[in-house]
mmCIF file of C-alpha atoms and ligand atoms in Angstrom:
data_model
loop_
_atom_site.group_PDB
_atom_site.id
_atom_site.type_symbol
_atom_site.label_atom_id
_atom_site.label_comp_id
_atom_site.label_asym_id
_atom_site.label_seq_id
_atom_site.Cartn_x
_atom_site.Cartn_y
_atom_site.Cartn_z
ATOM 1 C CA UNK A 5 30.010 -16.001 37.557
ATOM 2 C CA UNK A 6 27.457 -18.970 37.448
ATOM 3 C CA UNK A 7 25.473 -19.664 40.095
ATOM 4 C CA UNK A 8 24.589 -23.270 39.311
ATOM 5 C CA UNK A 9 22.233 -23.729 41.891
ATOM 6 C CA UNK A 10 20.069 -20.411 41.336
ATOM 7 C CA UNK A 11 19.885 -20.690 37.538
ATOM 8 C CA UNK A 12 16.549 -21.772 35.694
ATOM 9 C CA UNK A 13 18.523 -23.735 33.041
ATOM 10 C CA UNK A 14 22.249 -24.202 32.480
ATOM 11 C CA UNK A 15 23.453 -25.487 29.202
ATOM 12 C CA UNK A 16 27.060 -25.976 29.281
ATOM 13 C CA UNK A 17 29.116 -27.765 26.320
ATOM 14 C CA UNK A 18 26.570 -29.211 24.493
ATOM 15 C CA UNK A 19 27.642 -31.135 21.561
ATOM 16 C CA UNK A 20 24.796 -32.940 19.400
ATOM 17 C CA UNK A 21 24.796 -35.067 16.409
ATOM 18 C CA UNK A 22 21.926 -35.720 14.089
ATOM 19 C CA UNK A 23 23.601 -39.302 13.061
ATOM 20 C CA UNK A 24 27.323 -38.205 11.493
ATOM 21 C CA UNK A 25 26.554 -34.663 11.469
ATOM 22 C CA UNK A 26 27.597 -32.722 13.849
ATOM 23 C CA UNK A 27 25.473 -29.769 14.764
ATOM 24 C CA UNK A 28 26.006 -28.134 18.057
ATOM 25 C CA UNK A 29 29.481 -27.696 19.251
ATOM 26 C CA UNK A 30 30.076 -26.928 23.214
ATOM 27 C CA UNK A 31 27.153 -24.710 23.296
ATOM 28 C CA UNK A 32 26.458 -23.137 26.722
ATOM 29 C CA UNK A 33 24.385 -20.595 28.021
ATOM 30 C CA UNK A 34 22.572 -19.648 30.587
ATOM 31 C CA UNK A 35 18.712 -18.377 31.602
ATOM 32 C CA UNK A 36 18.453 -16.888 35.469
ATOM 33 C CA UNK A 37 14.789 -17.131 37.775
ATOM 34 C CA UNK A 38 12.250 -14.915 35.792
ATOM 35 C CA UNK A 39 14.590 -14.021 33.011
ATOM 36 C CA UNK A 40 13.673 -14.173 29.616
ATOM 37 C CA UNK A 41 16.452 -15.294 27.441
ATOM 38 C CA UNK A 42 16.518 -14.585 23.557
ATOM 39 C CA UNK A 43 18.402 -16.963 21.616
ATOM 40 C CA UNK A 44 18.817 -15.945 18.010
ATOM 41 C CA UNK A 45 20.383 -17.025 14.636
ATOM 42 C CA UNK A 46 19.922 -16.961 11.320
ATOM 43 C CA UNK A 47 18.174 -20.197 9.436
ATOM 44 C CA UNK A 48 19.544 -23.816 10.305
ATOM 45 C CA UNK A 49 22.314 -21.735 12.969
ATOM 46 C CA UNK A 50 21.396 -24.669 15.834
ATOM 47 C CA UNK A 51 18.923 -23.175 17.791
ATOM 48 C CA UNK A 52 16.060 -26.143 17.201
ATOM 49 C CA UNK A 53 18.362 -28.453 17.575
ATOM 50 C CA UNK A 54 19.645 -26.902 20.941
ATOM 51 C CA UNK A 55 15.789 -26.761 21.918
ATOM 52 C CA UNK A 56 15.553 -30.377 20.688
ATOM 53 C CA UNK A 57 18.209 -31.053 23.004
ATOM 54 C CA UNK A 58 17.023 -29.377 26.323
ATOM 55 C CA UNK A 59 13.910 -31.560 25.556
ATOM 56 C CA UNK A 60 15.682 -34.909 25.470
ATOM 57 C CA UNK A 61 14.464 -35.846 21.786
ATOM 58 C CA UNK A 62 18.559 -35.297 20.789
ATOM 59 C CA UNK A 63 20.781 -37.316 23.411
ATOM 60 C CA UNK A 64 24.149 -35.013 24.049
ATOM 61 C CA UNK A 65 26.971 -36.510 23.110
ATOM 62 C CA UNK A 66 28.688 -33.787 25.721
ATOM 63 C CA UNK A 67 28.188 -31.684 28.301
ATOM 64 C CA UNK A 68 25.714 -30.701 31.266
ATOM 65 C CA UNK A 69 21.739 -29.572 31.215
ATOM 66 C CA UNK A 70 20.659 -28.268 34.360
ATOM 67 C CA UNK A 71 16.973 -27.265 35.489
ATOM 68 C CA UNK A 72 17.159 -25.500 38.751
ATOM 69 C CA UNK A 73 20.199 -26.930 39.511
ATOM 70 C CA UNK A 74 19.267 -31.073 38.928
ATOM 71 C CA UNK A 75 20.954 -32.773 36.110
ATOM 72 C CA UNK A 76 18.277 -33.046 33.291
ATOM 73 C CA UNK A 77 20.696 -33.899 30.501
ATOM 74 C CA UNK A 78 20.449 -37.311 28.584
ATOM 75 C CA UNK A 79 16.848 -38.227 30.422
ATOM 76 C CA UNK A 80 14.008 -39.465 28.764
ATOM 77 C CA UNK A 81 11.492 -36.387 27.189
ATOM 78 C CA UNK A 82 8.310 -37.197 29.008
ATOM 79 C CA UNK A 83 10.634 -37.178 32.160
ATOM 80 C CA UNK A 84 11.856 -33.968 31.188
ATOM 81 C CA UNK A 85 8.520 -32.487 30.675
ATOM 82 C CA UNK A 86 7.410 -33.966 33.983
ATOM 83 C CA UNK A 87 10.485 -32.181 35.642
ATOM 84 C CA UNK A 88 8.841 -29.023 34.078
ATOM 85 C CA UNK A 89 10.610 -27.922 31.040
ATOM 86 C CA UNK A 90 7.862 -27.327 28.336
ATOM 87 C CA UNK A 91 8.705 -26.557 24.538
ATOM 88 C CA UNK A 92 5.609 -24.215 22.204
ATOM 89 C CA UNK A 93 7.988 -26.045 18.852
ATOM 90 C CA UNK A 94 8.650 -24.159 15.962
ATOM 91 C CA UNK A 95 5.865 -24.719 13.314
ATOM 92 C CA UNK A 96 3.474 -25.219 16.242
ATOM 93 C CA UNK A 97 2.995 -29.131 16.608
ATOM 94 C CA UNK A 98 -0.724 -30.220 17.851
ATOM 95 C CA UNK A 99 -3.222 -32.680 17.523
ATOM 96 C CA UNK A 100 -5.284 -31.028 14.501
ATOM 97 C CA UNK A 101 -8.124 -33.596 14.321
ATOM 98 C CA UNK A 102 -8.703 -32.855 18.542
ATOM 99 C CA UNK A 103 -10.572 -29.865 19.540
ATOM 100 C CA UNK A 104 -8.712 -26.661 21.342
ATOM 101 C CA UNK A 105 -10.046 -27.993 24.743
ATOM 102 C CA UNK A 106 -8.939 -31.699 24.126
ATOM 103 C CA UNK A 107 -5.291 -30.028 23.118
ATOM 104 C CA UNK A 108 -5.513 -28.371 26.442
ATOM 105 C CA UNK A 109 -6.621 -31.594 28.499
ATOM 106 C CA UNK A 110 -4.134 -33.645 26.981
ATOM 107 C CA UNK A 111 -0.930 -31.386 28.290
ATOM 108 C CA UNK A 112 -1.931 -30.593 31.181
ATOM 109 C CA UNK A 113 0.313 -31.662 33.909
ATOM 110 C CA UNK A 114 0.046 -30.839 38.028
ATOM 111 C CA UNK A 115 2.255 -27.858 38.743
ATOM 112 C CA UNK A 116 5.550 -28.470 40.929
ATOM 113 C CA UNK A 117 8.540 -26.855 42.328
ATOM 114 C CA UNK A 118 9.246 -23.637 44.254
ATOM 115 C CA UNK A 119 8.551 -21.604 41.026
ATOM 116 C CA UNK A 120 4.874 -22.953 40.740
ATOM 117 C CA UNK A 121 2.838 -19.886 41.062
ATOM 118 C CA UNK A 122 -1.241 -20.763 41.501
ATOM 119 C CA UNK A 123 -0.632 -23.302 38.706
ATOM 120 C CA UNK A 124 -2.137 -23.368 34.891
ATOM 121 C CA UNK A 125 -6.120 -24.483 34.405
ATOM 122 C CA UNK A 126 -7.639 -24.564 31.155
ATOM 123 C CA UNK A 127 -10.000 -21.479 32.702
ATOM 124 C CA UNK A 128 -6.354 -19.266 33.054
ATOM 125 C CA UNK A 129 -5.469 -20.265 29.597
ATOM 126 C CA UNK A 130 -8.785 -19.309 28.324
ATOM 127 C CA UNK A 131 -8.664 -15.692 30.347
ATOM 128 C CA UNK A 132 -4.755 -15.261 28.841
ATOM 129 C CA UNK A 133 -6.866 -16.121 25.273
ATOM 130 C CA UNK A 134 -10.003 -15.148 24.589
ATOM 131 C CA UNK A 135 -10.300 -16.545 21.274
ATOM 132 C CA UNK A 136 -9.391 -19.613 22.502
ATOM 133 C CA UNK A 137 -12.032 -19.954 24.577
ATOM 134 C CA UNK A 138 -15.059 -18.959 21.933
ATOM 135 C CA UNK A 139 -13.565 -21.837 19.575
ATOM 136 C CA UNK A 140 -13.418 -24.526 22.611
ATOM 137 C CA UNK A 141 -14.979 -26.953 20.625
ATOM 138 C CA UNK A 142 -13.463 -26.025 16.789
ATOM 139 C CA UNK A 143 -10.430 -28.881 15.635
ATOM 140 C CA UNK A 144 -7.264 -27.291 16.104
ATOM 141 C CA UNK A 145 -6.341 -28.106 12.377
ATOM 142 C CA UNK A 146 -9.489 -25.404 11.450
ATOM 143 C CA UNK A 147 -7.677 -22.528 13.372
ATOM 144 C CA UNK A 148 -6.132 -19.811 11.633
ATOM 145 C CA UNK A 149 -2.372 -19.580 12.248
ATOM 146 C CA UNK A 150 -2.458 -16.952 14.967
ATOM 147 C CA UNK A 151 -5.084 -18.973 17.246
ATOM 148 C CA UNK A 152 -2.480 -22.181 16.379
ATOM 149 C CA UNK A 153 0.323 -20.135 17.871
ATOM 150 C CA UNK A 154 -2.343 -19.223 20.976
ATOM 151 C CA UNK A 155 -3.208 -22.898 21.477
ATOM 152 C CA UNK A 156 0.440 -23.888 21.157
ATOM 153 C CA UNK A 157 1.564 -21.415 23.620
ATOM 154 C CA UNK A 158 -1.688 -22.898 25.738
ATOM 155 C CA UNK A 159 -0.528 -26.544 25.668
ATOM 156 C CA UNK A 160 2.754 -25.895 27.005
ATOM 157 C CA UNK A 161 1.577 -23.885 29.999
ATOM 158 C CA UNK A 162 -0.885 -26.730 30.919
ATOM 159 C CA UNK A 163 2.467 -28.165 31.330
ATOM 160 C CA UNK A 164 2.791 -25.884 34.731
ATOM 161 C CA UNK A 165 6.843 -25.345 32.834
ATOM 162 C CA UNK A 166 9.392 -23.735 35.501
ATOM 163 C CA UNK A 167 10.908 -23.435 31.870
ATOM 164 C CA UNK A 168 9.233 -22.583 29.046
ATOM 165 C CA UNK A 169 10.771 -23.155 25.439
ATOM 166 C CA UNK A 170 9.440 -21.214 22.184
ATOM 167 C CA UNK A 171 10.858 -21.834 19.303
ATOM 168 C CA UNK A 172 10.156 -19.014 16.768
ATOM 169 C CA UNK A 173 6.388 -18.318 17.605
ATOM 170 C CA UNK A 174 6.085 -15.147 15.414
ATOM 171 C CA UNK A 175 6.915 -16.983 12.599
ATOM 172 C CA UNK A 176 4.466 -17.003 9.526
ATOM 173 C CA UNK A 177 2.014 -14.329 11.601
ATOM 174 C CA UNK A 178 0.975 -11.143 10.482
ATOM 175 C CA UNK A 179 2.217 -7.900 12.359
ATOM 176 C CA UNK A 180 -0.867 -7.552 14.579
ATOM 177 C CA UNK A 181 -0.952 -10.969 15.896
ATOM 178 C CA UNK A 182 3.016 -11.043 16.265
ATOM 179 C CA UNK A 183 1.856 -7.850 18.349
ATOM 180 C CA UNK A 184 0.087 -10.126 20.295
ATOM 181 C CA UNK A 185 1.921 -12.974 20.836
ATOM 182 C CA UNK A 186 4.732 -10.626 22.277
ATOM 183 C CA UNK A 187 2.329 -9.036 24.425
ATOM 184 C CA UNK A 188 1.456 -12.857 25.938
ATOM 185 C CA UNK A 189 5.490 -13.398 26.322
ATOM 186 C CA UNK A 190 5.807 -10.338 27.920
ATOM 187 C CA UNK A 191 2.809 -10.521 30.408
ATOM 188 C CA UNK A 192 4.072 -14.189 30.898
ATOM 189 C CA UNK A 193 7.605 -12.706 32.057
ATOM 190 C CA UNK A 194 5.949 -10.243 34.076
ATOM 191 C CA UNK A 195 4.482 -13.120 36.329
ATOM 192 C CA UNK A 196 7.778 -14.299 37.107
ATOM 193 C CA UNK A 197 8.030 -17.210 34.319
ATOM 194 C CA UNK A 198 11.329 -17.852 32.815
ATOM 195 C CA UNK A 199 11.638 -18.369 29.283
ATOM 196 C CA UNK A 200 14.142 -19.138 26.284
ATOM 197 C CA UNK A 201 12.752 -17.434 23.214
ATOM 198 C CA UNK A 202 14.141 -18.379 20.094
ATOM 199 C CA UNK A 203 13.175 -16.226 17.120
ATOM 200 C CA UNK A 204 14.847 -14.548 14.251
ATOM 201 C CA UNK A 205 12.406 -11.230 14.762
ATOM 202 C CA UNK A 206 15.440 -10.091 15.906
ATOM 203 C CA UNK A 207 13.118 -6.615 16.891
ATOM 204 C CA UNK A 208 10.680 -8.620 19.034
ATOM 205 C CA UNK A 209 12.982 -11.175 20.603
ATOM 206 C CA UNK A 210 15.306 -7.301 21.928
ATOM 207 C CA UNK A 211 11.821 -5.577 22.899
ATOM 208 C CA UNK A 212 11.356 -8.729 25.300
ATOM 209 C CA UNK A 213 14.693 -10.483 26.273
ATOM 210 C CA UNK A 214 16.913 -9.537 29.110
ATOM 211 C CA UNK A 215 19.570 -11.458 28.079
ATOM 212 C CA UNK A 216 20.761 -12.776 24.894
ATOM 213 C CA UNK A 217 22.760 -15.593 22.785
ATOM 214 C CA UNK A 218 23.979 -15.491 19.491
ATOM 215 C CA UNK A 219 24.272 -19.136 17.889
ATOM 216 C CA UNK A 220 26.210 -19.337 14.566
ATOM 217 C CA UNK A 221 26.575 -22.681 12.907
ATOM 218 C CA UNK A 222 26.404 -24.347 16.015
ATOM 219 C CA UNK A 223 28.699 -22.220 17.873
ATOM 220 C CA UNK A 224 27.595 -19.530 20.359
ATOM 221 C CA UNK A 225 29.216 -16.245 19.296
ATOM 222 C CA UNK A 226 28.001 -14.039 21.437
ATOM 223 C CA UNK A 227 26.432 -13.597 24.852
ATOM 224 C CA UNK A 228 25.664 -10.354 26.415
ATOM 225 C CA UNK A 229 22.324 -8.549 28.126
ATOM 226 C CA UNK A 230 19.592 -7.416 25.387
ATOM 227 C CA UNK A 231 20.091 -3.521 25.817
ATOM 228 C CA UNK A 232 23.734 -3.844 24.741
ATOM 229 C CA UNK A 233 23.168 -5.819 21.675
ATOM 230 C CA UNK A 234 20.491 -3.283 20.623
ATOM 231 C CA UNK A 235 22.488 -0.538 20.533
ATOM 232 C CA UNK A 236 25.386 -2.491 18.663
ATOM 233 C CA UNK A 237 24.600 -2.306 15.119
ATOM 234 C CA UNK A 238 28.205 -3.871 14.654
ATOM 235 C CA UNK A 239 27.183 -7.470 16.504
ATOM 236 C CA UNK A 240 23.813 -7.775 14.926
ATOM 237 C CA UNK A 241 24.903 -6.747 11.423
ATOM 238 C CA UNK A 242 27.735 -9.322 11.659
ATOM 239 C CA UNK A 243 25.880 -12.355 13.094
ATOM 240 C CA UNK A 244 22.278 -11.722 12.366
ATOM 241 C CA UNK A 245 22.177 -9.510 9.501
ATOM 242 C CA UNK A 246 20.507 -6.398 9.080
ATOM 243 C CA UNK A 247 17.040 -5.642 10.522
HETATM 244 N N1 ATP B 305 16.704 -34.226 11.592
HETATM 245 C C1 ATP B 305 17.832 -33.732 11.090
HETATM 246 N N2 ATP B 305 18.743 -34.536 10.497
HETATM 247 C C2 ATP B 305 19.897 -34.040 9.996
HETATM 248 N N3 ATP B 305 20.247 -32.741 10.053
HETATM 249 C C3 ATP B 305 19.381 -31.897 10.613
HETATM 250 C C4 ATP B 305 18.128 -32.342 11.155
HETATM 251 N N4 ATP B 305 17.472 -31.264 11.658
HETATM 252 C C5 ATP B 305 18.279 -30.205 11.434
HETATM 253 N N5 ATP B 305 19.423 -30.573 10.806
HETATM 254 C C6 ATP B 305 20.536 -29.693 10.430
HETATM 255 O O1 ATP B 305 21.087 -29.136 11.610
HETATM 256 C C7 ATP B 305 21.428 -27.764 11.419
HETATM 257 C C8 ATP B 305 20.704 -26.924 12.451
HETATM 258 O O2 ATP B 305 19.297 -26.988 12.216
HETATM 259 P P1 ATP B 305 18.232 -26.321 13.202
HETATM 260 O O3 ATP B 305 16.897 -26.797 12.764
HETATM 261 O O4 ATP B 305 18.641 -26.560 14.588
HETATM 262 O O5 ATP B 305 18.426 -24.772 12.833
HETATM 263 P P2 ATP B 305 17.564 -23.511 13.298
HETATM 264 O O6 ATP B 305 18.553 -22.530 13.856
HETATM 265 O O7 ATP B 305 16.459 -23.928 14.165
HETATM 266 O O8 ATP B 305 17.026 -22.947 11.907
HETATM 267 P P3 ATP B 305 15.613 -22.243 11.546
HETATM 268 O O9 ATP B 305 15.736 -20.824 11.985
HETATM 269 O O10 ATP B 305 15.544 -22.343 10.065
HETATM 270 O O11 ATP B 305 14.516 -22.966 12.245
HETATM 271 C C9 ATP B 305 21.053 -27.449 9.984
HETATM 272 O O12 ATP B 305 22.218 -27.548 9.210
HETATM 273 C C10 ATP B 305 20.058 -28.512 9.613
HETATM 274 O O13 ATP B 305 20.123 -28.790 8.245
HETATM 275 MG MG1 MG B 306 14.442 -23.800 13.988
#
């Protein structure tokens, strides 16, 4: 049963439109306090859009969003990102004429609510990424793809998120630095930081999430707890294809 007051984030009959089309259809699931939930399906399945959603830059047409059990849903993005709900977006969005630390500075926000651990600085980032720090000063659009998915992931935690949101961050990296980014999510998880991951590694996003949901054209087909679905070649053959 749902707790509704204990739970991270509850998404519960979600429908969204982009204009006419209609693109998620009652869509509900769940993340729990220091959980990592992986959300996976295959290309244009929903799972942007639902991220798009959470974030307030889709109004719902239905349903509930709740962070920490206050109503989120239908409020305006930079009052969802103040309420702490931070996306790292697919294709990893930044100012590429700014520098890494001018990135940083500009999403930083103060840390809040009873999840707020010692709160993010731009000297934690820097100790979570090394690289980060030697190329302080280097535009972001001069990065190599790997330190763009580092400084992405680094923006949203200067957000202080009590949610955080990445859409597919292994995608376009090469094994090693996949490697590493799931390293980062899982030492992330290991401080007690709840996260959706949405990624169609379907191999990383089991290795790391402790729950999962399947979205299939907009529908969520399955939910269940990672360790299951790994062992079920029948569920992930059927709605994710073979890996
Ligand atoms: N801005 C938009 N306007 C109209 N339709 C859109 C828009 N963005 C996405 N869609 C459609 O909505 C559906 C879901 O797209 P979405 O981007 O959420 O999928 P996805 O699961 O994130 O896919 P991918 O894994 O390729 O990133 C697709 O059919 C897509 O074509
Ligand atoms: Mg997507």
């Amino acid at each position: 049963m749902t707790n509704f007051a204990t739970d991270a984030l509850d998404i519960a009959g979600i429908d969204a439109f982009y204009g006419d089309s209609h693109v998620l259809h009652g869509v509900s699931f769940t993340l729990r306090p220091g959980r990592l939930l992986g959300l996976l399906g295959r290309n244009g399945a929903g799972k942007t859009t639902c991220m798009n959603t959470i974030m307030g830059f889709l109004k719902p047409k239905q349903g509930s969003i709740s962070l920490f059990g206050e109503q989120v849903g239908g409020l305006a993005p930079d009052t969802i990102a103040r309420k702490g709900i931070c996306l790292v977006p697919q294709g990893r969005r930044m100012f590429r004429s700014l520098t890494v630390r001018e990135n940083l500075m500009v999403a930083a926000q103060r840390a809040r609510g009873p999840s707020g651990g010692p709160g993010w600085t731009m000297d934690r980032v820097f100790d979570l990424f090394p690289r980060l720090k030697e190329r302080h000063a280097q535009v972001a659009g001069s990065l190599s793809g790997g330190e763009q998915q580092m400084l992405a992931i680094g923006r949203a935690l200067m957000g202080n998120p009590r949610v955080l949101l990445m859409d597919e961050p292994s995608e376009g990296l090469a094994p090693q630095i996949v490697a590493e980014v799931g390293r980062i999510i899982a030492q992330l998880k290991a401080e007690g930081q709840s996260i959706v991951l949405v990624e169609q590694n379907i191999k990383l996003a089991l290795e790391l999430a402790d729950d999962v949901a399947i979205i299939n054209t907009g529908v969520v087909v399955h939910k269940g707890d990672a360790k299951a679905i790994k062992l079920d070649d029948a569920i992930v053959s059927q709605h994710l294809g073979v890996f």
